[in-house]
Short mmCIF file of C-alpha atoms in Angstrom, two decimals:
data_model
loop_
_atom_site.label_atom_id
_atom_site.label_comp_id
_atom_site.label_asym_id
_atom_site.label_seq_id
_atom_site.Cartn_x
_atom_site.Cartn_y
_atom_site.Cartn_z
CA MET A 265 75.58 95.43 124.16
CA VAL A 266 78.95 95.21 125.91
CA GLU A 267 80.78 98.54 126.09
CA LYS A 268 84.14 98.30 124.34
CA ASN A 269 87.33 99.59 125.91
CA LYS A 270 88.99 102.22 123.76
CA ILE A 271 92.12 102.46 125.92
CA LYS A 272 93.71 99.99 128.33
CA VAL A 273 96.63 101.02 130.56
CA GLU A 274 98.66 98.36 132.36
CA LYS A 275 101.30 98.85 135.09
CA LEU A 276 102.38 102.23 133.73
CA ASN A 277 105.41 103.81 135.41
CA LEU A 278 106.97 107.10 134.33
CA PHE A 279 110.23 108.66 135.51
CA TYR A 280 111.67 112.15 135.03
CA GLY A 281 115.32 111.21 135.44
CA GLU A 282 115.48 109.57 138.88
CA ASN A 283 112.13 111.00 140.02
CA GLN A 284 109.17 108.66 139.58
CA ALA A 285 106.07 110.62 138.57
CA LEU A 286 103.61 107.78 137.85
CA HIS A 287 103.42 104.55 139.87
CA GLY A 288 101.88 101.42 138.37
CA ILE A 289 98.84 103.03 136.76
CA GLY A 290 96.16 100.64 135.53
CA LEU A 291 93.02 102.00 133.86
CA GLU A 292 90.45 101.00 131.25
CA ILE A 293 88.61 103.70 129.31
CA LYS A 294 85.39 102.88 127.50
CA ASN A 295 84.51 103.93 123.99
CA ASN A 296 82.42 107.11 123.64
CA SER A 297 82.74 108.10 127.26
CA ILE A 298 84.06 111.17 129.05
CA VAL A 299 86.64 110.44 131.74
CA ALA A 300 87.64 113.21 134.16
CA LEU A 301 91.08 113.06 135.78
CA ILE A 302 91.04 114.86 139.13
CA GLY A 303 93.52 115.42 141.93
CA PRO A 304 95.71 118.17 143.43
CA SER A 305 98.36 120.02 141.43
CA GLY A 306 101.45 117.95 140.70
CA CYS A 307 99.73 114.60 141.28
CA GLY A 308 100.41 113.23 137.78
CA LYS A 309 97.13 113.94 135.94
CA SER A 310 98.63 115.89 133.03
CA THR A 311 101.69 113.64 132.89
CA PHE A 312 99.38 110.64 132.56
CA LEU A 313 97.28 112.40 129.91
CA ARG A 314 100.40 113.05 127.83
CA THR A 315 101.40 109.38 127.93
CA LEU A 316 98.26 108.55 125.93
CA ASN A 317 99.64 110.13 122.75
CA ARG A 318 103.32 109.97 123.67
CA MET A 319 103.76 113.71 124.17
CA ASN A 320 106.21 112.88 126.97
CA ASP A 321 108.55 111.46 124.31
CA LEU A 322 109.50 115.08 123.61
CA ILE A 323 111.12 115.39 127.07
CA ASP A 324 114.70 114.06 127.13
CA SER A 325 114.80 112.76 130.70
CA VAL A 326 111.55 110.76 130.54
CA ARG A 327 111.58 106.98 130.88
CA ILE A 328 108.40 104.91 130.66
CA ASN A 329 107.59 101.26 131.25
CA GLY A 330 104.28 99.42 131.17
CA ASN A 331 101.74 99.13 128.36
CA ILE A 332 99.08 101.37 126.86
CA TYR A 333 96.73 99.89 124.27
CA VAL A 334 94.54 102.01 121.99
CA ASP A 335 92.07 99.84 120.07
CA GLY A 336 94.17 96.85 121.10
CA GLN A 337 97.45 98.21 119.72
CA ASN A 338 100.34 98.86 122.11
CA ILE A 339 101.22 102.51 121.44
CA TYR A 340 104.68 102.01 122.96
CA GLY A 341 105.39 99.09 120.63
CA GLN A 342 108.24 99.45 118.12
CA GLU A 343 105.90 99.34 115.12
CA MET A 344 103.84 102.32 116.35
CA ASP A 345 103.87 105.33 114.02
CA VAL A 346 103.85 108.22 116.52
CA ALA A 347 102.64 110.77 113.92
CA LEU A 348 99.62 108.58 113.18
CA LEU A 349 99.04 108.05 116.91
CA ARG A 350 98.89 111.82 117.50
CA LYS A 351 96.43 112.14 114.61
CA LYS A 352 94.25 109.47 116.20
CA VAL A 353 94.68 110.72 119.80
CA GLY A 354 94.67 114.53 119.69
CA MET A 355 95.35 117.08 122.43
CA VAL A 356 93.63 120.32 123.45
CA PHE A 357 95.81 122.39 125.76
CA GLN A 358 95.07 124.55 128.79
CA ARG A 359 95.45 127.83 126.92
CA PRO A 360 94.08 128.26 123.41
CA ASN A 361 96.93 128.14 120.91
CA PRO A 362 95.58 129.11 117.48
CA PHE A 363 98.17 129.48 114.74
CA PRO A 364 98.84 133.09 113.61
CA MET A 365 96.89 132.62 110.39
CA SER A 366 93.29 132.74 109.23
CA ILE A 367 90.48 130.74 110.86
CA TYR A 368 90.19 128.72 107.63
CA ASP A 369 93.91 127.96 107.46
CA ASN A 370 93.98 126.88 111.13
CA ILE A 371 91.42 124.17 110.37
CA ALA A 372 92.86 123.22 106.96
CA TYR A 373 96.41 122.96 108.33
CA GLY A 374 96.20 119.34 109.51
CA PRO A 375 94.37 117.94 106.46
CA ARG A 376 96.89 119.67 104.19
CA ILE A 377 99.81 118.09 106.07
CA HIS A 378 98.14 114.70 105.63
CA GLY A 379 97.84 115.22 101.88
CA THR A 380 94.46 116.88 101.25
CA LYS A 381 94.94 119.63 98.65
CA ARG A 382 91.62 120.06 96.81
CA LYS A 383 89.88 123.28 97.81
CA ALA A 384 86.39 121.78 97.64
CA VAL A 385 87.39 119.00 100.04
CA LEU A 386 89.13 121.44 102.39
CA ASP A 387 86.08 123.73 102.32
CA GLU A 388 83.92 120.80 103.40
CA ILE A 389 86.32 119.77 106.18
CA VAL A 390 86.55 123.33 107.50
CA GLU A 391 82.77 123.77 107.63
CA LYS A 392 82.13 120.33 109.13
CA SER A 393 84.80 120.80 111.83
CA LEU A 394 83.55 124.24 112.81
CA VAL A 395 79.95 122.96 112.94
CA GLN A 396 81.07 120.07 115.19
CA ALA A 397 82.88 122.54 117.44
CA ALA A 398 79.75 124.74 117.65
CA LEU A 399 81.63 127.66 116.13
CA TRP A 400 80.45 127.81 112.50
CA ASP A 401 77.62 130.30 113.00
CA GLU A 402 79.95 132.68 114.85
CA VAL A 403 82.78 132.69 112.29
CA LYS A 404 81.36 131.67 108.88
CA ASP A 405 81.51 135.29 107.63
CA ARG A 406 85.13 135.83 108.73
CA LEU A 407 86.88 132.59 107.80
CA HIS A 408 89.74 134.44 106.14
CA LYS A 409 90.34 136.80 109.05
CA SER A 410 93.04 136.10 111.64
CA ALA A 411 92.17 133.50 114.26
CA LEU A 412 93.94 135.70 116.81
CA GLY A 413 90.99 138.12 116.60
CA LEU A 414 88.64 135.60 118.21
CA SER A 415 87.74 135.68 121.90
CA GLY A 416 89.44 133.24 124.26
CA GLY A 417 86.46 130.90 124.30
CA GLN A 418 86.17 131.00 120.51
CA GLN A 419 89.90 130.33 120.19
CA GLN A 420 89.58 127.23 122.36
CA ARG A 421 86.67 125.92 120.27
CA LEU A 422 88.74 126.70 117.16
CA CYS A 423 91.54 124.54 118.58
CA ILE A 424 88.99 121.76 119.12
CA ALA A 425 87.77 122.20 115.52
CA ARG A 426 91.39 122.07 114.29
CA LEU A 427 91.73 118.75 116.07
CA LEU A 428 88.48 117.37 114.65
CA ALA A 429 89.60 118.23 111.11
CA VAL A 430 92.10 115.34 111.11
CA GLU A 431 89.42 112.89 112.28
CA PRO A 432 90.82 111.64 115.59
CA ASP A 433 89.22 108.93 117.72
CA VAL A 434 90.25 110.25 121.13
CA LEU A 435 90.33 113.83 122.43
CA LEU A 436 92.70 114.63 125.29
CA MET A 437 91.84 117.88 127.07
CA ASP A 438 94.26 119.36 129.61
CA GLU A 439 92.18 121.81 131.69
CA PRO A 440 90.61 123.23 128.51
CA THR A 441 88.42 125.77 130.34
CA SER A 442 90.78 127.00 133.08
CA ALA A 443 91.62 130.17 131.13
CA LEU A 444 88.02 130.85 130.05
CA ASP A 445 85.15 132.90 131.46
CA PRO A 446 82.03 131.08 132.80
CA ILE A 447 79.98 131.49 129.60
CA SER A 448 82.79 130.17 127.39
CA THR A 449 83.35 127.35 129.87
CA LEU A 450 79.69 126.34 129.61
CA LYS A 451 79.92 126.27 125.80
CA VAL A 452 82.94 123.98 125.90
CA GLU A 453 81.23 121.73 128.47
CA GLU A 454 78.10 121.52 126.30
CA LEU A 455 80.32 120.74 123.33
CA THR A 456 81.88 117.75 125.10
CA GLN A 457 78.44 116.20 125.56
CA THR A 458 77.83 116.38 121.81
CA LEU A 459 81.31 115.17 120.89
CA LYS A 460 81.22 112.05 123.05
CA GLU A 461 78.68 110.55 120.64
CA LYS A 462 81.58 110.23 118.20
CA TYR A 463 84.76 110.46 120.30
CA THR A 464 86.26 109.23 123.54
CA ILE A 465 87.22 112.22 125.73
CA ILE A 466 89.70 112.33 128.61
CA ILE A 467 89.77 115.64 130.46
CA VAL A 468 92.04 116.90 133.23
CA THR A 469 90.17 119.32 135.48
CA HIS A 470 90.68 120.99 138.85
CA ASN A 471 87.00 121.92 138.91
CA MET A 472 85.06 119.33 140.90
CA GLN A 473 81.72 120.69 139.72
CA GLN A 474 82.86 120.41 136.12
CA ALA A 475 83.94 116.79 136.60
CA ALA A 476 80.59 115.99 138.19
CA ARG A 477 78.65 117.78 135.41
CA ILE A 478 80.26 116.42 132.29
CA SER A 479 82.02 113.10 132.93
CA ASP A 480 80.76 109.51 132.89
CA TYR A 481 83.77 108.24 134.83
CA THR A 482 86.20 109.94 137.21
CA SER A 483 89.75 108.89 138.12
CA PHE A 484 91.38 110.36 141.23
CA PHE A 485 95.17 110.76 141.20
CA LEU A 486 97.36 111.48 144.23
CA ASN A 487 101.17 111.58 144.40
CA GLY A 488 101.51 109.84 141.04
CA GLU A 489 99.16 106.99 141.95
CA LEU A 490 95.68 106.25 140.66
CA ILE A 491 93.78 105.99 143.94
CA GLU A 492 90.32 105.23 142.61
CA SER A 493 88.42 105.15 139.32
CA ASP A 494 84.70 104.54 138.92
CA GLN A 495 81.47 105.97 137.57
CA THR A 496 81.38 109.68 138.36
CA ASP A 497 78.24 109.59 140.49
CA LYS A 498 79.77 106.84 142.66
CA ILE A 499 83.09 108.69 143.05
CA PHE A 500 81.24 111.84 144.18
CA THR A 501 78.63 110.21 146.42
CA ALA A 502 80.18 106.99 147.72
CA PRO A 503 83.94 106.76 147.09
CA THR A 504 85.61 103.66 148.46
CA ASP A 505 88.86 105.35 149.51
CA GLN A 506 88.93 107.89 152.33
CA ARG A 507 91.53 109.97 150.45
CA THR A 508 89.11 110.40 147.56
CA GLU A 509 86.39 111.63 149.90
CA ASP A 510 88.81 113.99 151.65
CA TYR A 511 89.83 115.55 148.33
CA ILE A 512 86.32 115.88 146.93
CA THR A 513 85.02 117.45 150.15
CA GLY A 514 87.86 119.98 150.17
CA ARG A 515 89.84 118.68 153.15
CA PHE A 516 93.01 119.00 151.06
CA GLY A 517 94.14 119.91 147.54
#
């Protein structure tokens, strides 16, 4: 069976005012895979990640040219509904950002906005999302308590569950474990392995070991350019570009 591309990026350039942050990025991302974006700080990883659900549209000075296709549809085309795009391609941020409301209401928030009102349906969505995020057993007896009372690792998994509740196709993760302790980090990493059966996951990480552990493919960014992208084991054992090898072996970055 031929693996289908979920996302195709062609000749993507991004400018902050006069400053060019991304240079001619081309990348294909396969369905139900985990892609790690690596590279030193300020190299364009997070900027690129945010182009995939048009989060950069929220910054006044940003100008973008090139094409990004999700399931064959150009997300920068005029007919694209950006609200629907962000439902389909959701984002998990570096620091957990639960809403100041109950655990239940955090998860139900998105479905309610999209028109789901029946309590029985919301109950089912909340349980299913928390089960998928490996959090249900830890919080099922405190669903109506404040989400702010959860630990950092639990809050991050809650944010993942909140995303899953609106049934996305793609999960964007911007250093989702950088603020977490090692045990919480491991839980999130294990979670990604389960989630990729149903979703396509693109994760920005500064942690080389994490990229090697959890991703199927790795893309190395440097100074706004995509230097190399390949299967993770090849990137880490036999990269084709010397700059990739220098970064992975700690010579810079």
